[in-house]
Coordinates of C-alpha atoms in Angstrom, one line a residue:
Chain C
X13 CA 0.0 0.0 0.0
X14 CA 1.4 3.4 -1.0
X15 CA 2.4 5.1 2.7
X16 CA 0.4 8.2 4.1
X17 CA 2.4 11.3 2.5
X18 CA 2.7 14.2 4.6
X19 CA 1.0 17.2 3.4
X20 CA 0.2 20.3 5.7
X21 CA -3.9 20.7 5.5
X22 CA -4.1 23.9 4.0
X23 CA -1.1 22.6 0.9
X24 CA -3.6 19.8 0.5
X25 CA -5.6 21.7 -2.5
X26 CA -2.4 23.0 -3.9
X27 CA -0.9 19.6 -4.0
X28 CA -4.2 18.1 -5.6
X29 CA -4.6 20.6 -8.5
X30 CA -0.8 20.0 -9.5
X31 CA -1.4 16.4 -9.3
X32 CA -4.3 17.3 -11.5
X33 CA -2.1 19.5 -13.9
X34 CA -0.1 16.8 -14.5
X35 CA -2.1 14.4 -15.0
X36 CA -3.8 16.3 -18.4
X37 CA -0.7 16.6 -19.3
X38 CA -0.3 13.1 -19.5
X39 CA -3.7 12.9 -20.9
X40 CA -2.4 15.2 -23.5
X41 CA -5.3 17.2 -22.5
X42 CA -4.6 20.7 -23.1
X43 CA -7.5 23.5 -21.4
X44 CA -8.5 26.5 -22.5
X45 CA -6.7 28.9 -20.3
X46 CA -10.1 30.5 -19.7
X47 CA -11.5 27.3 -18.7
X48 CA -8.8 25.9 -17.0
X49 CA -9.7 26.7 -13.3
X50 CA -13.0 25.2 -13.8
X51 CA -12.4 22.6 -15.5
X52 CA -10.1 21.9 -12.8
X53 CA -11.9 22.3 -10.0
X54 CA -14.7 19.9 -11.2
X55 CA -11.8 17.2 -11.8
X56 CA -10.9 17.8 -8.2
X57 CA -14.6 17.1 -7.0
X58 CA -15.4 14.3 -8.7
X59 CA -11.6 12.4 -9.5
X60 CA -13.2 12.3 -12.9
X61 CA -11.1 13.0 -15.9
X62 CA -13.9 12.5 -18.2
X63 CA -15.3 16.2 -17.5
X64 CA -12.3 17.6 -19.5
X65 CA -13.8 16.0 -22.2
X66 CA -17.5 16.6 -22.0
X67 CA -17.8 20.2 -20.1
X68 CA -19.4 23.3 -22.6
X69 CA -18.1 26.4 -22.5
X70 CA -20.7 29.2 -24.8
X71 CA -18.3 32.0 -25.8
X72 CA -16.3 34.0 -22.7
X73 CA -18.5 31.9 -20.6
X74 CA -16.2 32.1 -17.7
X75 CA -15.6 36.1 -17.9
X76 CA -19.3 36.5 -18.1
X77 CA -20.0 34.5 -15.0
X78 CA -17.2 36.3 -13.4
X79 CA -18.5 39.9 -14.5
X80 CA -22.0 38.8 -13.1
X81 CA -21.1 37.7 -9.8
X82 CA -18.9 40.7 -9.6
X83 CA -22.1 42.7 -10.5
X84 CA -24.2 41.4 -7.6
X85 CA -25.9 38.7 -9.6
X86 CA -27.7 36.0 -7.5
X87 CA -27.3 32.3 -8.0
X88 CA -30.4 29.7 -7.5
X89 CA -29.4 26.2 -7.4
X90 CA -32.1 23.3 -7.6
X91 CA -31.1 21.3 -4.7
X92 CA -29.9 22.2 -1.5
X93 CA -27.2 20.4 -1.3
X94 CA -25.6 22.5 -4.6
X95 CA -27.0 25.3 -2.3
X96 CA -24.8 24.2 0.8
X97 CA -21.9 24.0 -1.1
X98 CA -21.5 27.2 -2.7
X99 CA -19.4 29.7 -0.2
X100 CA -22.2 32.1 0.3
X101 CA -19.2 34.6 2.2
X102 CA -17.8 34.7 -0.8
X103 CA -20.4 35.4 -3.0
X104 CA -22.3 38.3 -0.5
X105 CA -19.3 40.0 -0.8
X106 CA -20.1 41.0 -4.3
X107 CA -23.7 41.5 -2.6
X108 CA -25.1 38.4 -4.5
X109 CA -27.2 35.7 -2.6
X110 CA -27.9 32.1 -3.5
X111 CA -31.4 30.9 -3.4
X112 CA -33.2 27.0 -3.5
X113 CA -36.4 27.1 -3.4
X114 CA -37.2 23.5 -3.8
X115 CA -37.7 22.9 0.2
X116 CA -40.1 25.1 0.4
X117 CA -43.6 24.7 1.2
X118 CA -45.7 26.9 -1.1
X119 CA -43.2 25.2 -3.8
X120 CA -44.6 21.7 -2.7
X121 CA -48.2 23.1 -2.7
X122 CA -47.8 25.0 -6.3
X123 CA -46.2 21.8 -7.9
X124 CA -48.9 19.6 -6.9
X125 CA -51.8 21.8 -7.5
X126 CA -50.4 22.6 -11.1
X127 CA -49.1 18.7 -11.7
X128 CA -46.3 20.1 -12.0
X129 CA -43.1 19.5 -10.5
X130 CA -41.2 21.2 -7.7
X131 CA -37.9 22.1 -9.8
X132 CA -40.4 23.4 -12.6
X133 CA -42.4 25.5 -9.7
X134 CA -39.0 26.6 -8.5
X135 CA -37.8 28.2 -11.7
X136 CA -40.7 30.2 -12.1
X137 CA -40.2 31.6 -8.9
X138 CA -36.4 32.3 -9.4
X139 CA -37.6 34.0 -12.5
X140 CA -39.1 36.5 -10.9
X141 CA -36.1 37.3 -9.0
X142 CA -35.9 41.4 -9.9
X143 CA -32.0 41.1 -10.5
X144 CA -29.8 39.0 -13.2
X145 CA -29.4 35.5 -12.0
X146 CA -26.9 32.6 -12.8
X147 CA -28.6 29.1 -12.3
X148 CA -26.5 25.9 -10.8
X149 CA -28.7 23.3 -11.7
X150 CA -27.0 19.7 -10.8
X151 CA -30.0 17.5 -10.6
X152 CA -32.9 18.1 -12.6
X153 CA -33.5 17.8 -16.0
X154 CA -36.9 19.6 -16.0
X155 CA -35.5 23.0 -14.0
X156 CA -33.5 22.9 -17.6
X157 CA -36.9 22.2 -19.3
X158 CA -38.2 24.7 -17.8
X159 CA -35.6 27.6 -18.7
X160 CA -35.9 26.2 -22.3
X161 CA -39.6 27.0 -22.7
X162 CA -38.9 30.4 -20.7
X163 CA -36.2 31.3 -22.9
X164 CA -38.4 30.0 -25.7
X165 CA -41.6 31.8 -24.9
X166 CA -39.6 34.7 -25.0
X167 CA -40.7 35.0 -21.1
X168 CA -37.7 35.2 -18.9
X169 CA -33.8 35.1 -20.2
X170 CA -31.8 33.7 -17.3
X171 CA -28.3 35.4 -17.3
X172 CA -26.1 32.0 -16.9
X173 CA -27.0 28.4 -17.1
X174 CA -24.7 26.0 -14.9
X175 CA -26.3 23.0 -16.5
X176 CA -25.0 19.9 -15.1
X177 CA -28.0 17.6 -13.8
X178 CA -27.0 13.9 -13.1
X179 CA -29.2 10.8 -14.6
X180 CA -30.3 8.6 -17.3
X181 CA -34.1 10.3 -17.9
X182 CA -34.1 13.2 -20.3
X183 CA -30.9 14.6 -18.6
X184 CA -28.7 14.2 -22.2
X185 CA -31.6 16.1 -23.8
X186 CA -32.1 18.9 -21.4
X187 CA -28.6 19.9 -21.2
X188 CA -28.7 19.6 -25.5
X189 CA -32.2 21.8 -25.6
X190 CA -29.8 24.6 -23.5
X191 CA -26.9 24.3 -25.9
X192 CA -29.2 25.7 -28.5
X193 CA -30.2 28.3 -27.1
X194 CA -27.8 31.8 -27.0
X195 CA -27.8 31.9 -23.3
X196 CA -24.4 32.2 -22.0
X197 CA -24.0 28.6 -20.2
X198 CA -21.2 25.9 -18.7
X199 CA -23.1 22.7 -19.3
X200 CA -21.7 19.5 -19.1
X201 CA -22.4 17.0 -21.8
X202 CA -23.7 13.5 -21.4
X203 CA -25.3 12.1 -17.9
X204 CA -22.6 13.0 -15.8
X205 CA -22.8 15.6 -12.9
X206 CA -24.5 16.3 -9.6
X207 CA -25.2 18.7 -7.2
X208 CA -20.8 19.1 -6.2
X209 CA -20.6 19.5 -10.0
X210 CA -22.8 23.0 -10.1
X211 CA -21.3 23.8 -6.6
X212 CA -17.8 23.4 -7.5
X213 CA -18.1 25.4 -10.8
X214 CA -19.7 28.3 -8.8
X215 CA -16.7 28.3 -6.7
X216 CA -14.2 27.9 -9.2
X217 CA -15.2 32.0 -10.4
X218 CA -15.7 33.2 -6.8
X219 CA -12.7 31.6 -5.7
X220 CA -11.1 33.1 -8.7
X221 CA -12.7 36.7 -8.4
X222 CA -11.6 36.1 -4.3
X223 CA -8.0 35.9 -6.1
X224 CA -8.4 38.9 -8.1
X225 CA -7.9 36.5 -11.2
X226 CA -7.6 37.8 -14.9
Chain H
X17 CA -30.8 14.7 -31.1
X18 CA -33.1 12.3 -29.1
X19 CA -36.4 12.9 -28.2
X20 CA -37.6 14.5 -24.8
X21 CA -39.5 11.2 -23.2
X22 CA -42.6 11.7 -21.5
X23 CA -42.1 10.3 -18.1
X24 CA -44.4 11.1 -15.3
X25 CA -42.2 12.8 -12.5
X26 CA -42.8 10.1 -10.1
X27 CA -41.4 7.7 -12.7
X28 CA -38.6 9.1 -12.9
X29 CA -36.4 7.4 -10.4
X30 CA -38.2 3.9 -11.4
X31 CA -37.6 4.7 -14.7
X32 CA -33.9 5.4 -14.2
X33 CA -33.2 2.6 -11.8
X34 CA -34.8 0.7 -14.6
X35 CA -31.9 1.6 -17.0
X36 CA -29.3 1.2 -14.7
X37 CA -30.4 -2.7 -13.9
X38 CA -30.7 -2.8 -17.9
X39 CA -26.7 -1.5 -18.3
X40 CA -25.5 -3.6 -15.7
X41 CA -26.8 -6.7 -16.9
X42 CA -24.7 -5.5 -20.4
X43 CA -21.7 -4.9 -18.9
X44 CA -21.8 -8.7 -17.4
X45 CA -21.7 -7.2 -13.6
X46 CA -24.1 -9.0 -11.4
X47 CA -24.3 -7.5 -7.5
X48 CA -24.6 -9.2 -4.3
X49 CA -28.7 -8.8 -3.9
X50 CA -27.7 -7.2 -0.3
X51 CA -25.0 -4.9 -1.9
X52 CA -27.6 -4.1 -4.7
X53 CA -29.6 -1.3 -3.8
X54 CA -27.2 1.0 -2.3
X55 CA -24.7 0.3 -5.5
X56 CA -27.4 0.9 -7.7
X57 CA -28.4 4.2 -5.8
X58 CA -24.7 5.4 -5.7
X59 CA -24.7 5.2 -9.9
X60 CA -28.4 6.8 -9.9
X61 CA -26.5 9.9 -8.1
X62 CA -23.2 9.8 -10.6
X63 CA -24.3 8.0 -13.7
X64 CA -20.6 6.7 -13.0
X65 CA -20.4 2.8 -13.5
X66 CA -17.4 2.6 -12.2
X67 CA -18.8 2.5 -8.4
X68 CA -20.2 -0.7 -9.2
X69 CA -16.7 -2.6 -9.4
X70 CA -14.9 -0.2 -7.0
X71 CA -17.6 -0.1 -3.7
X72 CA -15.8 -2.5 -0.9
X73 CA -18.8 -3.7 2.0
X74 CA -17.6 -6.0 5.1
X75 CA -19.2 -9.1 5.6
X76 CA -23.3 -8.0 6.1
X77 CA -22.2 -4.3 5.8
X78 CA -25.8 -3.5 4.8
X79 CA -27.5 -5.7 7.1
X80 CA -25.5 -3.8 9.8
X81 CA -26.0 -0.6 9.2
X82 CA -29.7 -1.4 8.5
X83 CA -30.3 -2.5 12.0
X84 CA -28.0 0.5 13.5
X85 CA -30.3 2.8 11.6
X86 CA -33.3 1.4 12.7
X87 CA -31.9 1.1 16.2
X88 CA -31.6 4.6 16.5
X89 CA -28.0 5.3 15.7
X90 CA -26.5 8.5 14.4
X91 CA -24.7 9.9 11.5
X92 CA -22.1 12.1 11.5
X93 CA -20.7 13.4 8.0
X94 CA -17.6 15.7 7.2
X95 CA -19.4 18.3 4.9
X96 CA -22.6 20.2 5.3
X97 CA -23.7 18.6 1.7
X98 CA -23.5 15.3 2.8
X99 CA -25.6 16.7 5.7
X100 CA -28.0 18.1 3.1
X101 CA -27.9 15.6 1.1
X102 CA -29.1 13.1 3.7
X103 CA -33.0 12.2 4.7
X104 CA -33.0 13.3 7.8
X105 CA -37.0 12.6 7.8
X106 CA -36.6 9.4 7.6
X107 CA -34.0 9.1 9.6
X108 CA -36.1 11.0 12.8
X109 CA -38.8 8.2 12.3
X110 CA -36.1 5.5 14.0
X111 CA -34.8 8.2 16.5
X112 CA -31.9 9.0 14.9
X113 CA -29.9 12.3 14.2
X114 CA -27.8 13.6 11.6
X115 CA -24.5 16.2 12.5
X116 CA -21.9 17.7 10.8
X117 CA -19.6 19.8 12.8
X118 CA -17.1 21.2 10.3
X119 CA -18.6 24.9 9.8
X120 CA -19.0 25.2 14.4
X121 CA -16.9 28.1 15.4
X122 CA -15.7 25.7 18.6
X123 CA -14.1 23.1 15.7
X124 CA -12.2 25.9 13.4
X125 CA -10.9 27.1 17.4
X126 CA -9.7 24.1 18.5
X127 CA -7.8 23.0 15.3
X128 CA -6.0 26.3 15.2
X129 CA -5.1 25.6 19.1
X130 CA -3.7 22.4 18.4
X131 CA -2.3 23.0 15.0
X132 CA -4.9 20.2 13.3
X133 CA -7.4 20.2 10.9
X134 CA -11.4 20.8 11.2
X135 CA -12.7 17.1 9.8
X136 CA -9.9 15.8 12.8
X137 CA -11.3 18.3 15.2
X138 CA -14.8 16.8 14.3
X139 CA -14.6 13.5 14.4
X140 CA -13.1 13.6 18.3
X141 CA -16.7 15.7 18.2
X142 CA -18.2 12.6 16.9
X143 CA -16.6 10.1 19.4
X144 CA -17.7 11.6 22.3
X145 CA -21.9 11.4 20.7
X146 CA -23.0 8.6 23.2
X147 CA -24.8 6.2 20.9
X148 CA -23.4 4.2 18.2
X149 CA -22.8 6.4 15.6
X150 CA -22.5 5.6 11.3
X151 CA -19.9 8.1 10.1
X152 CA -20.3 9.2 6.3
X153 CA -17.4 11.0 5.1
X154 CA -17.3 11.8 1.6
X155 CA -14.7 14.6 1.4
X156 CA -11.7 14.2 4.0
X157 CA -9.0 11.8 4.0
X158 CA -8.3 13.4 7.7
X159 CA -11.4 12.5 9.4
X160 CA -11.2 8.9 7.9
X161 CA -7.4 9.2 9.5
X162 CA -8.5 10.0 12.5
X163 CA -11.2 6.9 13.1
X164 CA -8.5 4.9 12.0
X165 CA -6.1 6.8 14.5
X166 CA -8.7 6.4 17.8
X167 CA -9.6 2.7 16.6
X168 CA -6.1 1.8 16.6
X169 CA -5.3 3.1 20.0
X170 CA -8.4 1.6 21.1
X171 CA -10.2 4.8 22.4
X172 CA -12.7 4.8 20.1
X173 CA -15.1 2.4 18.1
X174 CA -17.2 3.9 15.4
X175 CA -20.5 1.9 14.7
X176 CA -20.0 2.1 11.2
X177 CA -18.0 3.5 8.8
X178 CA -18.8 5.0 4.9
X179 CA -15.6 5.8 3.3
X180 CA -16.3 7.6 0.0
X181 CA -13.9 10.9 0.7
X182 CA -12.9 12.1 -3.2
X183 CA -9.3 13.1 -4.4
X184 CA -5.7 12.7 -5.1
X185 CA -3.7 13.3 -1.9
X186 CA -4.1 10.6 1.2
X187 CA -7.3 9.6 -0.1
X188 CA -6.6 6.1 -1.3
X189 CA -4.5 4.8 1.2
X190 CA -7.2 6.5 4.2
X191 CA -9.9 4.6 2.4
X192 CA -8.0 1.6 2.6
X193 CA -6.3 1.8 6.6
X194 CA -10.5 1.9 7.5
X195 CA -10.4 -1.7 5.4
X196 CA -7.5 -3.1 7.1
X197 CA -9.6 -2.4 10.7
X198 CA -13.2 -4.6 11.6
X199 CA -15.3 -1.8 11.4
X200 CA -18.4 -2.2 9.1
X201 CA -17.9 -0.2 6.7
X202 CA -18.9 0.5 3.0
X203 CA -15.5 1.9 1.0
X204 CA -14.7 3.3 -2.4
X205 CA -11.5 2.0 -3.4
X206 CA -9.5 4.5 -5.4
X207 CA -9.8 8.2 -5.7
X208 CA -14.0 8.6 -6.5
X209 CA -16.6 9.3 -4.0
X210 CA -17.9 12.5 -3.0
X211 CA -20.5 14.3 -0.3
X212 CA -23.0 13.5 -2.9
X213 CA -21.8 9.4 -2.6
X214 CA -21.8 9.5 0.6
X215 CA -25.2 10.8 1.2
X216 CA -26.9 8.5 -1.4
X217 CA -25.1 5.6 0.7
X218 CA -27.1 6.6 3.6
X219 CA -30.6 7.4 1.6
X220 CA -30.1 3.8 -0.1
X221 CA -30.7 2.5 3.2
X222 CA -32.9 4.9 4.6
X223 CA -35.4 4.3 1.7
X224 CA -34.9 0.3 2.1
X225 CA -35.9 0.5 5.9
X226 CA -38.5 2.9 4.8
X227 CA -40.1 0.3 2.2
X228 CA -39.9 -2.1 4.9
X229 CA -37.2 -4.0 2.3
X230 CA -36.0 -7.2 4.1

């Protein structure tokens, strides 16, 4: 068994993203510098090398999330776990909040009166959200459903998609119908994600804006 | 691009569970029927296959934990989104609590004071909760380090152990000093797991006891 290799806690992350680093590079993986730290970042939640592969960048995607955080921009996630993992300090110091509605009672209520479903019920209520918002959506498909007949409608233009649900029912489609659309979005291709997917890209551009990063 | 399929909502999971029976049964892996349901649940929450040749479970690991659960026992996780991640609903209904005690003020005190880390500082936290207690750590090699640490010296027992911490520094060889102990335990070998994992390790079993499953 390899031995326990002494690493101080807080040299733990450094250590992991250059193990990361050089991994690609045996990959032959080369990022888009632009990209890079999220790509990364993702890698370093989920082990997974496959997201350097399937994550979708739209056009400056990463300097637009960065330049509406830095505006104040909120962020609604679709499960609260995403929500728990996002660091909120970070974020309210740019004076944006993050938001899940899906808990919530009148959500519950609206969704069943409506046979509807709570993550649909949930994006309707984010929509009315009187500020730009950036969605982290790591579970379910029809929140992404949802924004596509928004967007569609002509209704309600969210400012960011984070479009990484997880599964095997209409999740490959969802994420496709978002693709086609001109919102500026990070959406990962294929079934893969989750709920530390959408939080870790979040943090990849507020730890990054923390930095003071290009 | 494929079609959007119409599936009621509360089809969904059946529907994708469905799929994930269908792909295993193509890829030749057949699961212990006890092991079955919380592998299955574990690829439902990462669409990653891998899990099902890489989760480790000591002799009657679900059996044990079942009857901990329903005895009353605790859980104890390293993140808050394992925390969120988890049923605590159904976990009240058999008396039983969930903590994590990584974000107290107390824990980030104490491990500056003794130079040591917060998921350390949390599990002695952990070991002093008196009833058996079912630890699900998904994120840090440390806490798994430290079980192995108080088991070894013989101060402390933990009921149960779920050993899905993700990443590339300390993680594999943690994950494997808990397997070399005779704790119950369910382990990821290798780098993969996550908050996410460990959570649907814990709701796999909730919902079995919930169904009444044998």
């Amino acid at each position: 068994m390899q031995e326990i290799e002494f690493v101080l806690p807080e040299e733990i992350e450094k250590r992991s993203f250059e193990i990361i680093t050089a991994e690609l590079k045996e990959r032959n993986i080369l990022l888009k510098p632009e990209q890079e730290m999220v790509t990364k970042r993702v890698i370093h939640t989920s082990a997974d090398f496959d997201y350097a592969e399937t994550l979708a960048f739209s056009q400056g995607a990463v300097e637009k999330a960065r330049e509406l955080i830095q505006k104040g921009a909120d962020i609604v996630t679709d499960t609260n776990m995403a929500l728990a993992g996002i660091n909120k300090n970070v974020l309210a110091r740019f004076g944006g909040e993050a938001h899940c509605f899906m808990a919530e009672k009148e959500v519950g209520e609206l969704a069943k009166q409506n046979h509807s479903t709570r993550a649909t019920v949930s994006m309707e209520m984010a929509a009315k959200i009187e500020k730009p918002v950036l969605f982290a959506i790591g579970n379910a498909p029809t929140a992404l459903l949802k924004l596509y007949e928004m967007i569609k409608e002509g209704t309600y233009y969210p400012a960011f998609i984070i479009g990484v649900p997880v599964g095997f029912v209409n999740v490959v489609q969802a994420k496709e119908l978002i693709l086609s659309t001109e919102i500026p979005s990070i959406i990962n291709r294929g079934r893969k994600g989750g709920s530390n997917v959408a939080a870790a890209i979040v943090n990849a551009i507020l730890y990054d804006l923390e930095r003071g990063g290009s």
